[in-house]
Amino acid sequence: MRVKPNSILISKLITILLFFVIVVSTPFLPELLGSYHNTFGKSKFILESLLLTFYTTIPSALVLLFCLYRLLNNIAHRNVFTDKNVQLLKISSYCCFFAAMVYIFFARLYLFALLISVIVILGGLILQVIQNVLLQAIILKTENDFTI
């Protein structure tokens, strides 16, 4: 089965779009969360904690998107079975686990954050499984390359 170039291109475009949406919207988080506070009547402490949680996890989200873009770029150039890709998946999973820990801490104040942390942990676990599968595939490929 061949990877369609359009699929990789669309994934790369979505990754770039998400990256820029996060970068552009970050300075406006206080205003966005202020309107959330006014709409749902949450306490000022929860609003400030949510703001701190977002600002803490934004760097890991940006690193995750950067790793995803590099991974897609490697796949587009047919560099699939490489140690670089394993490293990119490992960094991506660590970003997910870091964000999940931050949201678990925030879940003491706002229970909905627990759901977010569970989803992010599952994403990190999936990335870990893909990383281990790719590592085993690299080992098999290396063994096959040495077989005549």
PDB file of C-alpha atoms in Angstrom:
ATOM      1  CA  MET A   1       0.000   0.000   0.000  1.00  0.00           C
ATOM      2  CA  ARG A   2       1.357   3.397  -0.943  1.00  0.00           C
ATOM      3  CA  VAL A   3       1.045   6.532   1.100  1.00  0.00           C
ATOM      4  CA  LYS A   4      -0.816   9.171  -0.838  1.00  0.00           C
ATOM      5  CA  PRO A   5       1.123  12.447  -1.120  1.00  0.00           C
ATOM      6  CA  ASN A   6      -2.111  14.413  -0.694  1.00  0.00           C
ATOM      7  CA  SER A   7      -2.739  12.781   2.672  1.00  0.00           C
ATOM      8  CA  ILE A   8       0.706  13.761   3.930  1.00  0.00           C
ATOM      9  CA  LEU A   9       0.322  17.259   2.512  1.00  0.00           C
ATOM     10  CA  ILE A  10      -3.057  17.752   4.187  1.00  0.00           C
ATOM     11  CA  SER A  11      -1.674  16.470   7.489  1.00  0.00           C
ATOM     12  CA  LYS A  12       1.289  18.830   7.241  1.00  0.00           C
ATOM     13  CA  LEU A  13      -0.995  21.776   6.458  1.00  0.00           C
ATOM     14  CA  ILE A  14      -3.254  20.993   9.412  1.00  0.00           C
ATOM     15  CA  THR A  15      -0.195  20.704  11.652  1.00  0.00           C
ATOM     16  CA  ILE A  16       1.112  24.089  10.492  1.00  0.00           C
ATOM     17  CA  LEU A  17      -2.343  25.630  10.891  1.00  0.00           C
ATOM     18  CA  LEU A  18      -2.692  24.328  14.460  1.00  0.00           C
ATOM     19  CA  PHE A  19       0.808  25.559  15.302  1.00  0.00           C
ATOM     20  CA  PHE A  20      -0.004  29.079  14.134  1.00  0.00           C
ATOM     21  CA  VAL A  21      -3.451  29.091  15.759  1.00  0.00           C
ATOM     22  CA  ILE A  22      -1.816  28.289  19.093  1.00  0.00           C
ATOM     23  CA  VAL A  23       0.930  30.887  18.613  1.00  0.00           C
ATOM     24  CA  VAL A  24      -1.491  33.612  17.510  1.00  0.00           C
ATOM     25  CA  SER A  25      -4.157  32.874  20.140  1.00  0.00           C
ATOM     26  CA  THR A  26      -1.754  32.587  23.094  1.00  0.00           C
ATOM     27  CA  PRO A  27      -1.560  36.342  23.773  1.00  0.00           C
ATOM     28  CA  PHE A  28      -5.370  36.496  23.748  1.00  0.00           C
ATOM     29  CA  LEU A  29      -5.907  33.713  26.286  1.00  0.00           C
ATOM     30  CA  PRO A  30      -6.753  36.082  29.164  1.00  0.00           C
ATOM     31  CA  GLU A  31      -9.528  37.686  27.099  1.00  0.00           C
ATOM     32  CA  LEU A  32     -10.813  34.337  25.818  1.00  0.00           C
ATOM     33  CA  LEU A  33     -10.857  32.828  29.294  1.00  0.00           C
ATOM     34  CA  GLY A  34     -12.378  36.027  30.678  1.00  0.00           C
ATOM     35  CA  SER A  35     -15.371  35.579  28.399  1.00  0.00           C
ATOM     36  CA  TYR A  36     -15.551  31.931  29.524  1.00  0.00           C
ATOM     37  CA  HIS A  37     -15.522  33.163  33.118  1.00  0.00           C
ATOM     38  CA  ASN A  38     -18.322  35.634  32.434  1.00  0.00           C
ATOM     39  CA  THR A  39     -20.432  33.085  30.530  1.00  0.00           C
ATOM     40  CA  PHE A  40     -20.234  30.202  32.984  1.00  0.00           C
ATOM     41  CA  GLY A  41     -19.668  32.132  36.206  1.00  0.00           C
ATOM     42  CA  LYS A  42     -16.561  30.253  37.296  1.00  0.00           C
ATOM     43  CA  SER A  43     -14.536  31.615  40.193  1.00  0.00           C
ATOM     44  CA  LYS A  44     -11.603  33.926  39.560  1.00  0.00           C
ATOM     45  CA  PHE A  45      -9.235  31.348  41.094  1.00  0.00           C
ATOM     46  CA  ILE A  46     -10.312  28.679  38.588  1.00  0.00           C
ATOM     47  CA  LEU A  47      -9.900  31.186  35.773  1.00  0.00           C
ATOM     48  CA  GLU A  48      -6.342  32.016  36.864  1.00  0.00           C
ATOM     49  CA  SER A  49      -5.511  28.335  37.392  1.00  0.00           C
ATOM     50  CA  LEU A  50      -6.834  27.491  33.939  1.00  0.00           C
ATOM     51  CA  LEU A  51      -4.740  30.277  32.456  1.00  0.00           C
ATOM     52  CA  LEU A  52      -1.651  28.943  34.236  1.00  0.00           C
ATOM     53  CA  THR A  53      -2.455  25.427  33.029  1.00  0.00           C
ATOM     54  CA  PHE A  54      -2.762  26.575  29.423  1.00  0.00           C
ATOM     55  CA  TYR A  55       0.429  28.622  29.535  1.00  0.00           C
ATOM     56  CA  THR A  56       2.269  25.665  31.082  1.00  0.00           C
ATOM     57  CA  THR A  57       1.134  23.191  28.428  1.00  0.00           C
ATOM     58  CA  ILE A  58       1.408  25.408  25.339  1.00  0.00           C
ATOM     59  CA  PRO A  59       5.176  24.804  24.898  1.00  0.00           C
ATOM     60  CA  SER A  60       4.674  21.035  24.991  1.00  0.00           C
ATOM     61  CA  ALA A  61       1.850  21.341  22.435  1.00  0.00           C
ATOM     62  CA  LEU A  62       4.109  23.352  20.127  1.00  0.00           C
ATOM     63  CA  VAL A  63       6.952  20.838  20.506  1.00  0.00           C
ATOM     64  CA  LEU A  64       4.483  18.022  19.795  1.00  0.00           C
ATOM     65  CA  LEU A  65       3.273  19.730  16.614  1.00  0.00           C
ATOM     66  CA  PHE A  66       6.862  20.411  15.523  1.00  0.00           C
ATOM     67  CA  CYS A  67       7.761  16.735  16.027  1.00  0.00           C
ATOM     68  CA  LEU A  68       4.664  15.667  14.129  1.00  0.00           C
ATOM     69  CA  TYR A  69       5.575  17.955  11.248  1.00  0.00           C
ATOM     70  CA  ARG A  70       9.130  16.575  11.129  1.00  0.00           C
ATOM     71  CA  LEU A  71       7.776  13.030  11.251  1.00  0.00           C
ATOM     72  CA  LEU A  72       5.407  13.739   8.362  1.00  0.00           C
ATOM     73  CA  ASN A  73       8.248  15.364   6.457  1.00  0.00           C
ATOM     74  CA  ASN A  74      10.432  12.275   6.964  1.00  0.00           C
ATOM     75  CA  ILE A  75       7.608  10.033   5.755  1.00  0.00           C
ATOM     76  CA  ALA A  76       7.128  12.243   2.684  1.00  0.00           C
ATOM     77  CA  HIS A  77      10.822  11.804   1.868  1.00  0.00           C
ATOM     78  CA  ARG A  78      10.523   8.016   2.385  1.00  0.00           C
ATOM     79  CA  ASN A  79      12.688   8.052   5.516  1.00  0.00           C
ATOM     80  CA  VAL A  80      10.401   5.911   7.626  1.00  0.00           C
ATOM     81  CA  PHE A  81      12.580   3.357   9.379  1.00  0.00           C
ATOM     82  CA  THR A  82      15.038   5.719  11.037  1.00  0.00           C
ATOM     83  CA  ASP A  83      16.163   6.374  14.580  1.00  0.00           C
ATOM     84  CA  LYS A  84      15.161  10.025  14.094  1.00  0.00           C
ATOM     85  CA  ASN A  85      11.522   9.001  13.792  1.00  0.00           C
ATOM     86  CA  VAL A  86      11.765   6.885  16.935  1.00  0.00           C
ATOM     87  CA  GLN A  87      13.229   9.880  18.756  1.00  0.00           C
ATOM     88  CA  LEU A  88      10.480  12.171  17.430  1.00  0.00           C
ATOM     89  CA  LEU A  89       7.812   9.756  18.662  1.00  0.00           C
ATOM     90  CA  LYS A  90       9.505   9.509  22.050  1.00  0.00           C
ATOM     91  CA  ILE A  91       9.609  13.306  22.433  1.00  0.00           C
ATOM     92  CA  SER A  92       5.973  13.521  21.330  1.00  0.00           C
ATOM     93  CA  SER A  93       4.869  10.992  23.929  1.00  0.00           C
ATOM     94  CA  TYR A  94       6.806  12.827  26.651  1.00  0.00           C
ATOM     95  CA  CYS A  95       5.023  16.036  25.654  1.00  0.00           C
ATOM     96  CA  CYS A  96       1.689  14.256  26.054  1.00  0.00           C
ATOM     97  CA  PHE A  97       2.638  12.836  29.448  1.00  0.00           C
ATOM     98  CA  PHE A  98       3.827  16.244  30.662  1.00  0.00           C
ATOM     99  CA  ALA A  99       0.584  17.908  29.596  1.00  0.00           C
ATOM    100  CA  ALA A 100      -1.429  15.109  31.223  1.00  0.00           C
ATOM    101  CA  MET A 101       0.372  15.633  34.533  1.00  0.00           C
ATOM    102  CA  VAL A 102      -0.369  19.352  34.418  1.00  0.00           C
ATOM    103  CA  TYR A 103      -4.040  18.692  33.711  1.00  0.00           C
ATOM    104  CA  ILE A 104      -4.240  16.070  36.465  1.00  0.00           C
ATOM    105  CA  PHE A 105      -2.952  18.697  38.867  1.00  0.00           C
ATOM    106  CA  PHE A 106      -5.574  21.153  37.601  1.00  0.00           C
ATOM    107  CA  ALA A 107      -8.297  18.483  37.931  1.00  0.00           C
ATOM    108  CA  ARG A 108      -8.270  19.078  41.693  1.00  0.00           C
ATOM    109  CA  LEU A 109     -10.031  22.360  40.932  1.00  0.00           C
ATOM    110  CA  TYR A 110     -12.000  21.511  37.823  1.00  0.00           C
ATOM    111  CA  LEU A 111     -13.057  17.916  37.259  1.00  0.00           C
ATOM    112  CA  PHE A 112     -13.374  18.260  33.467  1.00  0.00           C
ATOM    113  CA  ALA A 113      -9.563  18.539  33.316  1.00  0.00           C
ATOM    114  CA  LEU A 114      -9.393  14.916  34.429  1.00  0.00           C
ATOM    115  CA  LEU A 115     -11.090  13.858  31.193  1.00  0.00           C
ATOM    116  CA  ILE A 116      -8.600  15.926  29.199  1.00  0.00           C
ATOM    117  CA  SER A 117      -5.689  14.340  31.061  1.00  0.00           C
ATOM    118  CA  VAL A 118      -6.999  10.816  30.412  1.00  0.00           C
ATOM    119  CA  ILE A 119      -7.340  11.554  26.691  1.00  0.00           C
ATOM    120  CA  VAL A 120      -3.831  13.033  26.543  1.00  0.00           C
ATOM    121  CA  ILE A 121      -2.396  10.034  28.450  1.00  0.00           C
ATOM    122  CA  LEU A 122      -4.044   7.713  25.902  1.00  0.00           C
ATOM    123  CA  GLY A 123      -2.469   9.745  23.098  1.00  0.00           C
ATOM    124  CA  GLY A 124       0.929   9.433  24.771  1.00  0.00           C
ATOM    125  CA  LEU A 125       0.475   5.687  25.201  1.00  0.00           C
ATOM    126  CA  ILE A 126      -0.474   5.286  21.556  1.00  0.00           C
ATOM    127  CA  LEU A 127       2.661   7.208  20.565  1.00  0.00           C
ATOM    128  CA  GLN A 128       4.735   4.947  22.838  1.00  0.00           C
ATOM    129  CA  VAL A 129       3.269   1.840  21.183  1.00  0.00           C
ATOM    130  CA  ILE A 130       3.934   3.231  17.693  1.00  0.00           C
ATOM    131  CA  GLN A 131       7.472   4.110  18.779  1.00  0.00           C
ATOM    132  CA  ASN A 132       8.087   0.546  20.000  1.00  0.00           C
ATOM    133  CA  VAL A 133       6.610  -0.940  16.823  1.00  0.00           C
ATOM    134  CA  LEU A 134       8.802   1.332  14.696  1.00  0.00           C
ATOM    135  CA  LEU A 135      11.862   0.404  16.746  1.00  0.00           C
ATOM    136  CA  GLN A 136      11.171  -3.301  16.203  1.00  0.00           C
ATOM    137  CA  ALA A 137      10.614  -2.670  12.488  1.00  0.00           C
ATOM    138  CA  ILE A 138      13.990  -0.912  12.294  1.00  0.00           C
ATOM    139  CA  ILE A 139      15.655  -3.888  13.980  1.00  0.00           C
ATOM    140  CA  LEU A 140      13.994  -6.304  11.526  1.00  0.00           C
ATOM    141  CA  LYS A 141      14.897  -4.112   8.561  1.00  0.00           C
ATOM    142  CA  THR A 142      18.506  -3.916   9.698  1.00  0.00           C
ATOM    143  CA  GLU A 143      18.679  -7.703  10.085  1.00  0.00           C
ATOM    144  CA  ASN A 144      17.127  -8.176   6.629  1.00  0.00           C
ATOM    145  CA  ASP A 145      19.567  -5.701   5.080  1.00  0.00           C
ATOM    146  CA  PHE A 146      22.476  -7.811   6.316  1.00  0.00           C
ATOM    147  CA  THR A 147      20.906 -11.037   5.017  1.00  0.00           C
ATOM    148  CA  ILE A 148      21.979 -11.959   1.510  1.00  0.00           C
TER     149      ILE A 148
END
